Short mmCIF file of C-alpha atoms and ligand atoms in Angstrom, two decimals:
data_model
loop_
_atom_site.label_atom_id
_atom_site.label_comp_id
_atom_site.label_asym_id
_atom_site.label_seq_id
_atom_site.Cartn_x
_atom_site.Cartn_y
_atom_site.Cartn_z
CA MET A 274 30.65 -40.16 -48.47
CA LYS A 275 30.24 -39.63 -45.16
CA ARG A 276 30.34 -42.39 -42.78
CA GLY A 277 28.38 -42.81 -40.12
CA ILE A 278 26.87 -45.23 -37.35
CA LEU A 279 23.40 -45.69 -37.10
CA GLY A 280 22.10 -45.44 -33.22
CA PHE A 281 18.51 -46.61 -31.30
CA VAL A 282 17.55 -47.38 -27.85
CA ARG A 283 14.90 -49.75 -27.92
CA THR A 284 12.78 -48.94 -24.79
CA ASP A 285 9.47 -50.90 -25.84
CA ILE A 286 10.93 -54.46 -24.54
CA LYS A 287 7.46 -56.34 -26.20
CA ASP A 288 8.63 -54.73 -29.39
CA ARG A 289 11.28 -57.78 -31.41
CA PHE A 290 10.07 -57.54 -35.08
CA ILE A 291 8.73 -53.92 -36.05
CA TYR A 292 11.41 -51.99 -35.07
CA ARG A 293 13.71 -53.49 -36.94
CA LEU A 294 11.83 -52.97 -40.46
CA LYS A 295 11.76 -49.11 -38.76
CA LEU A 296 15.51 -49.46 -38.92
CA ASN A 297 15.84 -50.55 -42.25
CA GLU A 298 13.88 -47.64 -43.62
CA PHE A 299 15.73 -45.29 -41.85
CA THR A 300 18.68 -46.74 -42.91
CA LYS A 301 17.55 -46.10 -46.47
CA ILE A 302 16.75 -42.27 -45.65
CA ALA A 303 20.51 -42.22 -44.22
CA LYS A 304 21.53 -43.93 -47.25
CA GLY A 305 19.58 -41.70 -49.20
CA ALA A 306 20.83 -38.26 -47.82
CA GLY A 307 24.42 -39.02 -48.82
CA TYR A 308 25.37 -42.20 -45.87
CA GLU A 309 27.51 -45.06 -45.90
CA ILE A 310 26.52 -46.87 -42.83
CA LEU A 311 29.10 -49.37 -42.03
CA ASP A 312 27.26 -50.91 -38.16
CA GLU A 313 24.44 -50.29 -35.99
CA VAL A 314 24.23 -50.11 -32.37
CA VAL A 315 21.30 -51.31 -30.73
CA GLN A 316 20.94 -51.22 -27.23
CA THR A 317 17.36 -52.40 -25.12
CA SER A 318 16.29 -50.89 -22.12
CA GLU A 319 13.57 -49.68 -20.66
CA LYS A 320 15.07 -46.10 -19.81
CA ILE A 321 16.70 -43.89 -22.04
CA ASP A 322 19.82 -42.68 -20.82
CA PRO A 323 18.80 -38.84 -19.32
CA SER A 324 22.35 -37.42 -20.48
CA TYR A 325 23.78 -39.79 -23.30
CA VAL A 326 20.59 -41.94 -24.44
CA PHE A 327 22.33 -45.09 -23.97
CA GLY A 328 23.79 -46.48 -21.33
CA LYS A 329 27.61 -45.11 -20.65
CA GLY A 330 29.15 -48.56 -21.14
CA LYS A 331 27.46 -49.10 -24.36
CA VAL A 332 29.07 -45.42 -24.90
CA GLU A 333 32.11 -46.31 -24.59
CA GLU A 334 31.63 -49.75 -26.80
CA LEU A 335 30.76 -47.26 -29.40
CA LYS A 336 33.50 -44.83 -29.38
CA ILE A 337 35.66 -47.46 -29.43
CA LEU A 338 34.05 -48.63 -32.39
CA ALA A 339 33.70 -45.36 -34.14
CA ASN A 340 37.54 -45.31 -34.17
CA ARG A 341 37.94 -48.30 -35.15
CA LEU A 342 35.43 -47.89 -38.12
CA GLN A 343 36.74 -44.39 -39.31
CA ILE A 344 33.23 -42.75 -38.36
CA ASP A 345 32.07 -39.01 -38.54
CA SER A 346 28.64 -39.13 -37.91
CA LEU A 347 26.50 -41.82 -35.26
CA ILE A 348 22.41 -41.68 -36.26
CA MET A 349 19.99 -42.07 -33.87
CA TYR A 350 16.67 -43.31 -34.58
CA ASN A 351 15.14 -41.68 -31.66
CA THR A 352 14.97 -38.60 -31.14
CA LEU A 353 17.46 -36.43 -28.59
CA ASN A 354 17.03 -33.48 -26.51
CA SER A 355 20.39 -30.58 -26.80
CA MET A 356 21.95 -31.77 -23.95
CA GLN A 357 22.03 -35.47 -25.27
CA LYS A 358 23.24 -34.40 -28.71
CA ILE A 359 26.03 -32.42 -26.62
CA ASN A 360 27.10 -34.49 -24.17
CA LEU A 361 27.17 -37.40 -27.36
CA GLU A 362 28.70 -34.45 -29.38
CA ASP A 363 31.42 -33.62 -27.23
CA TYR A 364 32.39 -37.45 -25.74
CA LEU A 365 32.69 -39.08 -29.17
CA GLY A 366 34.07 -36.19 -31.18
CA LEU A 367 31.47 -37.06 -33.44
CA SER A 368 29.07 -35.23 -35.70
CA VAL A 369 25.16 -36.85 -34.10
CA LEU A 370 22.00 -36.45 -35.98
CA ASP A 371 18.53 -37.72 -35.14
CA ARG A 372 15.47 -38.88 -37.14
CA TYR A 373 14.61 -35.23 -37.21
CA ASP A 374 17.57 -33.92 -38.23
CA LEU A 375 18.68 -36.94 -40.89
CA ILE A 376 15.46 -36.53 -41.84
CA LEU A 377 15.68 -32.51 -42.60
CA GLU A 378 19.21 -33.12 -44.20
CA ILE A 379 17.67 -35.02 -47.02
CA PHE A 380 14.26 -32.57 -47.24
CA ASP A 381 17.39 -30.47 -47.81
CA GLN A 382 18.75 -32.49 -50.66
CA ASN A 383 15.01 -32.20 -52.65
CA ALA A 384 14.08 -28.55 -51.89
CA GLY A 385 14.17 -26.57 -54.70
CA ASP A 386 11.19 -24.06 -53.98
CA ALA A 387 10.65 -21.50 -52.18
CA ILE A 388 7.96 -23.47 -49.88
CA SER A 389 9.67 -26.00 -49.31
CA LYS A 390 12.79 -24.18 -48.48
CA LEU A 391 10.63 -22.12 -45.87
CA GLN A 392 9.25 -25.01 -44.02
CA ILE A 393 12.65 -26.57 -43.72
CA GLU A 394 14.20 -23.48 -42.71
CA LEU A 395 11.31 -23.23 -39.76
CA ALA A 396 11.98 -27.15 -38.78
CA ARG A 397 15.25 -26.60 -38.35
CA LEU A 398 14.88 -23.47 -35.77
CA GLU A 399 12.68 -25.12 -33.93
CA ARG A 400 15.71 -27.64 -33.15
CA MET A 401 18.52 -24.92 -33.43
CA ILE A 402 17.08 -22.75 -30.98
CA PRO A 403 17.28 -25.01 -27.69
CA TYR A 404 20.00 -26.12 -28.75
CA VAL A 405 21.79 -22.86 -29.46
CA ARG A 406 20.59 -21.57 -25.95
CA LYS A 407 22.20 -25.12 -24.18
CA ARG A 408 25.79 -24.80 -25.43
CA ALA A 409 25.68 -21.48 -24.88
CA SER A 410 24.42 -22.38 -21.43
CA ILE A 411 27.34 -24.68 -20.75
CA LEU A 412 29.98 -22.30 -22.18
CA TYR A 413 28.70 -19.13 -20.44
CA PHE A 414 26.63 -19.20 -17.93
CA ARG A 415 28.00 -22.60 -16.01
CA ASP A 416 29.60 -21.80 -12.76
CA ARG A 417 29.82 -18.12 -13.68
CA PRO A 418 28.33 -15.55 -11.65
CA GLY A 419 29.29 -12.06 -12.20
CA PRO A 420 29.50 -9.53 -14.96
CA ARG A 421 28.60 -10.80 -18.53
CA SER A 422 31.13 -11.97 -21.12
CA LEU A 423 31.90 -10.80 -24.61
CA GLY A 424 30.85 -14.03 -25.64
CA GLU A 425 27.47 -14.47 -23.70
CA TYR A 426 26.42 -10.75 -25.02
CA GLY A 427 27.27 -12.22 -28.87
CA TYR A 428 24.94 -15.73 -27.86
CA HIS A 429 21.86 -13.13 -26.64
CA ARG A 430 22.04 -11.29 -30.27
CA THR A 431 22.53 -14.66 -32.16
CA ILE A 432 19.35 -16.27 -29.80
CA ALA A 433 17.42 -12.50 -31.30
CA GLN A 434 18.37 -13.11 -35.12
CA LEU A 435 17.10 -16.71 -34.65
CA LEU A 436 14.02 -15.75 -33.24
CA LYS A 437 13.37 -12.61 -36.05
CA ARG A 438 13.88 -15.51 -38.64
CA LYS A 439 11.55 -17.46 -37.28
CA LYS A 440 9.33 -14.88 -37.03
CA LYS A 441 9.90 -13.84 -40.36
CA ILE A 442 8.92 -17.70 -41.78
CA ARG A 443 5.93 -17.59 -40.48
CA GLU A 444 5.47 -14.92 -41.99
CA LYS A 445 6.54 -15.72 -45.63
CA LEU A 446 4.33 -18.62 -45.05
CA GLU A 447 1.37 -17.32 -43.87
CA LYS A 448 1.76 -15.17 -46.75
CA TYR A 449 1.92 -18.63 -48.89
CA ARG A 450 -0.83 -20.02 -46.82
CA TYR A 451 -3.19 -17.17 -48.10
CA LEU A 452 -1.68 -17.45 -51.99
CA LYS A 453 -3.17 -21.06 -51.84
CA GLU A 454 -6.18 -20.43 -50.03
CA ILE A 455 -7.07 -18.11 -52.84
CA GLN A 456 -6.41 -20.98 -55.34
CA ARG A 457 -8.62 -23.15 -53.36
CA GLU A 458 -11.48 -20.73 -53.33
CA LYS A 459 -11.36 -20.40 -56.93
CA ARG A 460 -10.69 -24.46 -57.63
CA ARG A 461 -14.23 -24.67 -55.05
CA GLU A 462 -16.22 -22.01 -57.30
CA LEU A 463 -15.17 -23.62 -60.61
CA GLY A 464 -16.78 -27.31 -58.71
CA VAL A 465 -13.22 -28.47 -59.51
CA LEU A 466 -13.05 -32.73 -58.37
CA VAL A 467 -9.75 -32.21 -56.65
CA PHE A 468 -7.97 -35.55 -54.88
CA THR A 469 -4.44 -35.83 -53.98
CA LEU A 470 -1.29 -38.10 -54.33
CA CYS A 471 -0.27 -39.68 -50.08
CA GLY A 472 1.36 -42.05 -48.90
CA PHE A 473 4.34 -43.12 -48.04
CA TYR A 474 7.60 -41.86 -49.53
CA GLY A 475 8.81 -44.20 -52.48
CA ALA A 476 5.13 -45.35 -53.04
CA GLY A 477 5.16 -44.31 -56.50
CA LYS A 478 3.07 -40.76 -56.23
CA THR A 479 5.18 -38.88 -58.64
CA THR A 480 5.02 -41.89 -60.93
CA LEU A 481 0.77 -42.16 -61.09
CA PHE A 482 1.18 -38.25 -61.19
CA ASN A 483 2.90 -38.80 -64.21
CA ALA A 484 0.65 -41.32 -65.59
CA LEU A 485 -2.00 -39.21 -65.21
CA THR A 486 -0.65 -35.37 -66.15
CA ASN A 487 1.63 -36.95 -69.35
CA LEU A 488 4.23 -34.68 -67.11
CA LYS A 489 7.83 -36.04 -66.40
CA LYS A 490 8.00 -34.91 -62.49
CA GLU A 491 11.50 -36.25 -61.51
CA ILE A 492 11.26 -39.63 -59.86
CA LYS A 493 15.03 -40.33 -58.71
CA GLY A 494 13.79 -43.43 -56.39
CA ILE A 495 15.49 -42.16 -53.70
CA PRO A 496 13.03 -41.23 -50.44
CA PHE A 497 11.71 -37.04 -50.18
CA THR A 498 11.91 -36.86 -53.65
CA THR A 499 9.10 -35.04 -53.54
CA LEU A 500 8.59 -32.06 -50.83
CA SER A 501 6.10 -29.83 -51.84
CA SER A 502 3.02 -30.36 -53.76
CA LYS A 503 2.67 -29.91 -57.10
CA SER A 504 -1.43 -29.45 -58.87
CA PHE A 505 -2.69 -30.37 -62.38
CA LEU A 506 -5.37 -30.02 -63.98
CA ILE A 507 -6.26 -33.17 -66.08
CA LYS A 508 -9.07 -33.85 -68.11
CA TYR A 509 -11.32 -37.38 -67.94
CA SER A 510 -14.93 -38.27 -69.98
CA GLY A 511 -15.29 -35.03 -70.47
CA MET A 512 -14.97 -34.08 -67.06
CA GLU A 513 -12.35 -31.54 -64.72
CA LEU A 514 -10.15 -32.72 -62.09
CA ILE A 515 -6.93 -31.37 -60.50
CA VAL A 516 -4.87 -34.06 -59.06
CA ILE A 517 -2.36 -33.17 -56.60
CA ASP A 518 0.96 -35.02 -55.97
CA THR A 519 2.64 -34.60 -51.95
CA ILE A 520 5.10 -35.00 -50.17
CA GLY A 521 5.69 -38.44 -48.46
CA PHE A 522 4.63 -39.90 -45.27
CA ALA A 523 7.63 -41.51 -43.05
CA PHE A 524 7.10 -43.36 -40.16
CA ASP A 525 7.68 -41.81 -36.29
CA ILE A 526 7.69 -38.16 -37.85
CA ASP A 527 7.98 -35.66 -35.22
CA PRO A 528 4.88 -33.40 -34.52
CA ILE A 529 6.92 -30.58 -34.80
CA LEU A 530 8.19 -31.10 -38.26
CA ILE A 531 4.12 -31.75 -39.63
CA LYS A 532 4.18 -28.80 -37.72
CA SER A 533 6.42 -26.52 -40.01
CA PHE A 534 4.89 -28.37 -43.28
CA GLU A 535 1.84 -27.36 -42.96
CA VAL A 536 0.84 -25.14 -45.83
CA THR A 537 1.86 -28.86 -47.90
CA LEU A 538 -0.17 -31.37 -45.92
CA GLU A 539 -3.16 -28.63 -45.60
CA ASP A 540 -4.17 -29.73 -49.33
CA LEU A 541 -4.80 -33.23 -47.66
CA ARG A 542 -7.17 -31.71 -45.67
CA ASP A 543 -9.18 -29.76 -48.34
CA ALA A 544 -8.88 -32.00 -51.16
CA ASP A 545 -12.52 -34.24 -52.17
CA TYR A 546 -10.26 -36.92 -51.82
CA ASP A 547 -7.16 -38.26 -50.62
CA LEU A 548 -5.51 -41.40 -52.80
CA LEU A 549 -3.35 -43.66 -50.24
CA ILE A 550 -0.88 -44.43 -52.57
CA LEU A 551 0.58 -47.68 -51.47
CA ASP A 552 3.61 -49.86 -52.34
CA ALA A 553 2.24 -53.74 -53.30
CA SER A 554 5.79 -54.82 -53.76
CA ASP A 555 6.67 -53.88 -49.98
CA GLU A 556 7.41 -57.36 -47.45
CA GLU A 557 3.60 -58.00 -45.59
CA GLN A 558 4.89 -56.54 -42.34
CA LEU A 559 6.07 -53.85 -43.54
CA PHE A 560 3.37 -53.38 -45.78
CA LYS A 561 1.06 -53.32 -42.74
CA ALA A 562 3.40 -50.77 -41.13
CA LYS A 563 3.28 -48.06 -43.33
CA LEU A 564 -0.25 -48.78 -44.00
CA ASP A 565 -1.01 -47.84 -40.12
CA THR A 566 1.33 -45.25 -39.65
CA SER A 567 -0.43 -43.55 -42.74
CA LEU A 568 -3.69 -43.78 -40.87
CA GLU A 569 -2.27 -42.15 -38.48
CA ILE A 570 -1.19 -39.54 -39.93
CA LEU A 571 -4.01 -38.64 -42.37
CA ASN A 572 -5.83 -39.11 -38.82
CA LYS A 573 -3.65 -35.77 -37.15
CA LEU A 574 -4.19 -34.23 -39.93
CA GLU A 575 -8.53 -34.56 -39.30
CA ILE A 576 -8.73 -35.80 -42.22
CA ASN A 577 -11.98 -37.17 -42.86
CA LYS A 578 -11.87 -41.30 -43.71
CA GLU A 579 -13.93 -41.10 -46.33
CA LYS A 580 -12.17 -39.00 -48.53
CA ILE A 581 -9.72 -41.97 -47.84
CA LEU A 582 -9.44 -44.02 -51.22
CA PRO A 583 -6.48 -47.19 -50.61
CA VAL A 584 -4.85 -47.64 -54.16
CA LEU A 585 -2.23 -50.85 -54.48
CA ASN A 586 0.43 -49.69 -56.82
CA LYS A 587 3.01 -51.56 -57.77
CA THR A 588 0.76 -54.45 -58.77
CA ASP A 589 3.48 -55.49 -62.17
CA LEU A 590 5.82 -56.99 -59.28
CA ILE A 591 3.54 -59.56 -57.36
CA ASP A 592 1.54 -62.01 -58.66
CA LYS A 593 -2.11 -62.85 -57.58
CA GLU A 594 -2.46 -64.47 -54.53
CA GLU A 595 -0.04 -61.60 -53.08
CA LEU A 596 -2.43 -59.27 -54.20
CA ILE A 597 -5.43 -60.25 -53.03
CA SER A 598 -3.68 -60.76 -49.74
CA LYS A 599 -2.62 -57.08 -49.47
CA MET A 600 -5.94 -56.69 -51.00
CA ASN A 601 -7.31 -58.47 -47.40
CA ILE A 602 -5.11 -56.35 -45.44
CA VAL A 603 -6.32 -52.96 -46.58
CA GLU A 604 -10.45 -54.13 -46.43
CA GLU A 605 -9.63 -55.17 -42.85
CA LYS A 606 -8.04 -52.08 -41.97
CA ILE A 607 -10.28 -49.56 -43.84
CA ASN A 608 -13.46 -51.38 -45.06
CA LYS A 609 -12.78 -49.93 -48.44
CA GLU A 610 -11.28 -51.87 -51.32
CA PRO A 611 -8.37 -50.50 -52.77
CA ILE A 612 -8.19 -50.31 -56.17
CA TYR A 613 -4.76 -51.51 -58.06
CA ILE A 614 -2.81 -49.71 -60.33
CA SER A 615 0.78 -49.91 -61.71
CA ALA A 616 1.76 -46.48 -61.85
CA PHE A 617 5.04 -48.10 -64.04
CA TYR A 618 2.94 -49.85 -66.76
CA LYS A 619 -0.09 -47.12 -67.06
CA TYR A 620 -2.41 -50.16 -66.00
CA ASN A 621 -5.41 -49.67 -64.47
CA ILE A 622 -5.20 -45.68 -64.80
CA ASP A 623 -8.88 -45.62 -66.53
CA LYS A 624 -10.07 -47.37 -63.33
CA LEU A 625 -9.02 -45.27 -61.05
CA LEU A 626 -10.56 -42.21 -62.52
CA ASN A 627 -13.70 -43.49 -63.27
CA SER A 628 -13.86 -44.75 -58.94
CA ILE A 629 -12.99 -41.33 -58.69
CA LEU A 630 -15.68 -39.96 -60.12
CA SER A 631 -18.32 -42.28 -59.63
CA LYS A 632 -18.22 -41.33 -56.31
CA LYS A 633 -18.70 -37.61 -57.46
CA ILE A 634 -21.83 -37.97 -59.37
N1 GTP B 128 7.89 -51.56 -60.92
C1 GTP B 128 7.43 -50.77 -60.57
N2 GTP B 128 7.89 -49.59 -59.73
C2 GTP B 128 6.91 -48.58 -59.63
C3 GTP B 128 5.94 -48.39 -59.82
N3 GTP B 128 5.29 -47.12 -59.13
C4 GTP B 128 6.62 -46.20 -59.02
N4 GTP B 128 7.94 -47.02 -59.30
C5 GTP B 128 8.87 -47.05 -58.71
O1 GTP B 128 9.93 -46.77 -57.29
C6 GTP B 128 9.87 -46.18 -57.40
C7 GTP B 128 9.75 -44.66 -56.16
O2 GTP B 128 8.81 -44.20 -57.49
P1 GTP B 128 8.12 -42.83 -56.89
O3 GTP B 128 6.96 -42.45 -58.01
O4 GTP B 128 9.24 -41.35 -57.10
O5 GTP B 128 7.92 -42.47 -55.69
P2 GTP B 128 6.92 -41.22 -54.58
O6 GTP B 128 5.89 -42.40 -53.66
O7 GTP B 128 6.33 -40.11 -55.51
O8 GTP B 128 8.50 -40.71 -53.99
P3 GTP B 128 8.31 -39.57 -52.87
O9 GTP B 128 8.93 -38.31 -54.05
O10 GTP B 128 10.14 -39.71 -52.30
O11 GTP B 128 7.46 -39.29 -51.97
C8 GTP B 128 10.30 -45.43 -58.79
O12 GTP B 128 12.24 -45.86 -58.95
C9 GTP B 128 9.48 -45.88 -59.28
O13 GTP B 128 9.89 -46.17 -60.72
C10 GTP B 128 4.95 -49.16 -60.68
O14 GTP B 128 3.67 -49.18 -60.59
N5 GTP B 128 5.82 -50.94 -60.54
MG1 MG B 129 7.43 -37.96 -55.44
#
């Protein structure tokens, strides 16, 4: 197992609570990606240090801590630019990842199909190209006027290859998008109602998908088990419906990452309904924060609010009082009464389907 320390520079001084929830969730992702998290370094500072993210004193502290704990990776919650990453790597002698890198790492471990692999590679290239450029500018160009060195030629070749690869992936993804568009067109012609299961990782989307379809898609209990959409035709009450299982949401996802996964996320935009699956067993503040983030993501994806149907899952884990309180939170936020289910025990699945159908008829 890889040994890591978590790092975060908290710039929002007023936020004394939400950042804690986000860091706890981030730790879950790190563990899911195979890291043992041995410690955590959080600095509160109004400004991010442009060179090292942390202030100088804190970086020194971090170095001593990393040596003592025999750490091999620093995992930062903040997004780092290439220069900050390089500085930290060189000074600490550790592998340095930020939120973006960590999510890609766990995606990599879970990617089984061609579309997600391509989307991950694209997201990785978006980050790698500026990083390689920065590394090279330190190696070859700093204070070194004069003729080009062999290394510099090599660097130009590497960059050209990376750019070429990026273009190729974009073209391939464009083909997939086209094929998906044809599929959707066919569905539209047939008039079949399409709904997606969306929401945070671990909310139980795939468990519900399995309950609806009688399929046995993998459920591992680690974040981002599902990466690519899977659709399936179900028959209910003499009607045909298509259900689509989708990739999970997370806190503070980088817009570039969302952009890289566009082909997958388009399913949400195109569906008749997006069922927002919420884990009703989450502690209240976490539940609210996840609900807010999910609505922000759906908003960024330009999804019409009318299409969003909230669903409280894992209600087998809570009592009636808590259920009522969670229902109220949802109603306050989106002015819609959620349907409550237990995907695991297949409780209220019929009610859920009836409710979707009743909207259409
Ligand atoms: N108690 C209980 N556990 C559930 C329920 N639904 C799902 N789970 C558990 O929650 C965990 C995550 O379930 P998944 O179905 O993989 O969640 P997901 O939303 O598909 O997660 P990602 O694919 O990572 O986005 C698993 O351990 C499930 O067994 C439920 O209704 N009740
Ligand atoms: Mg899933």
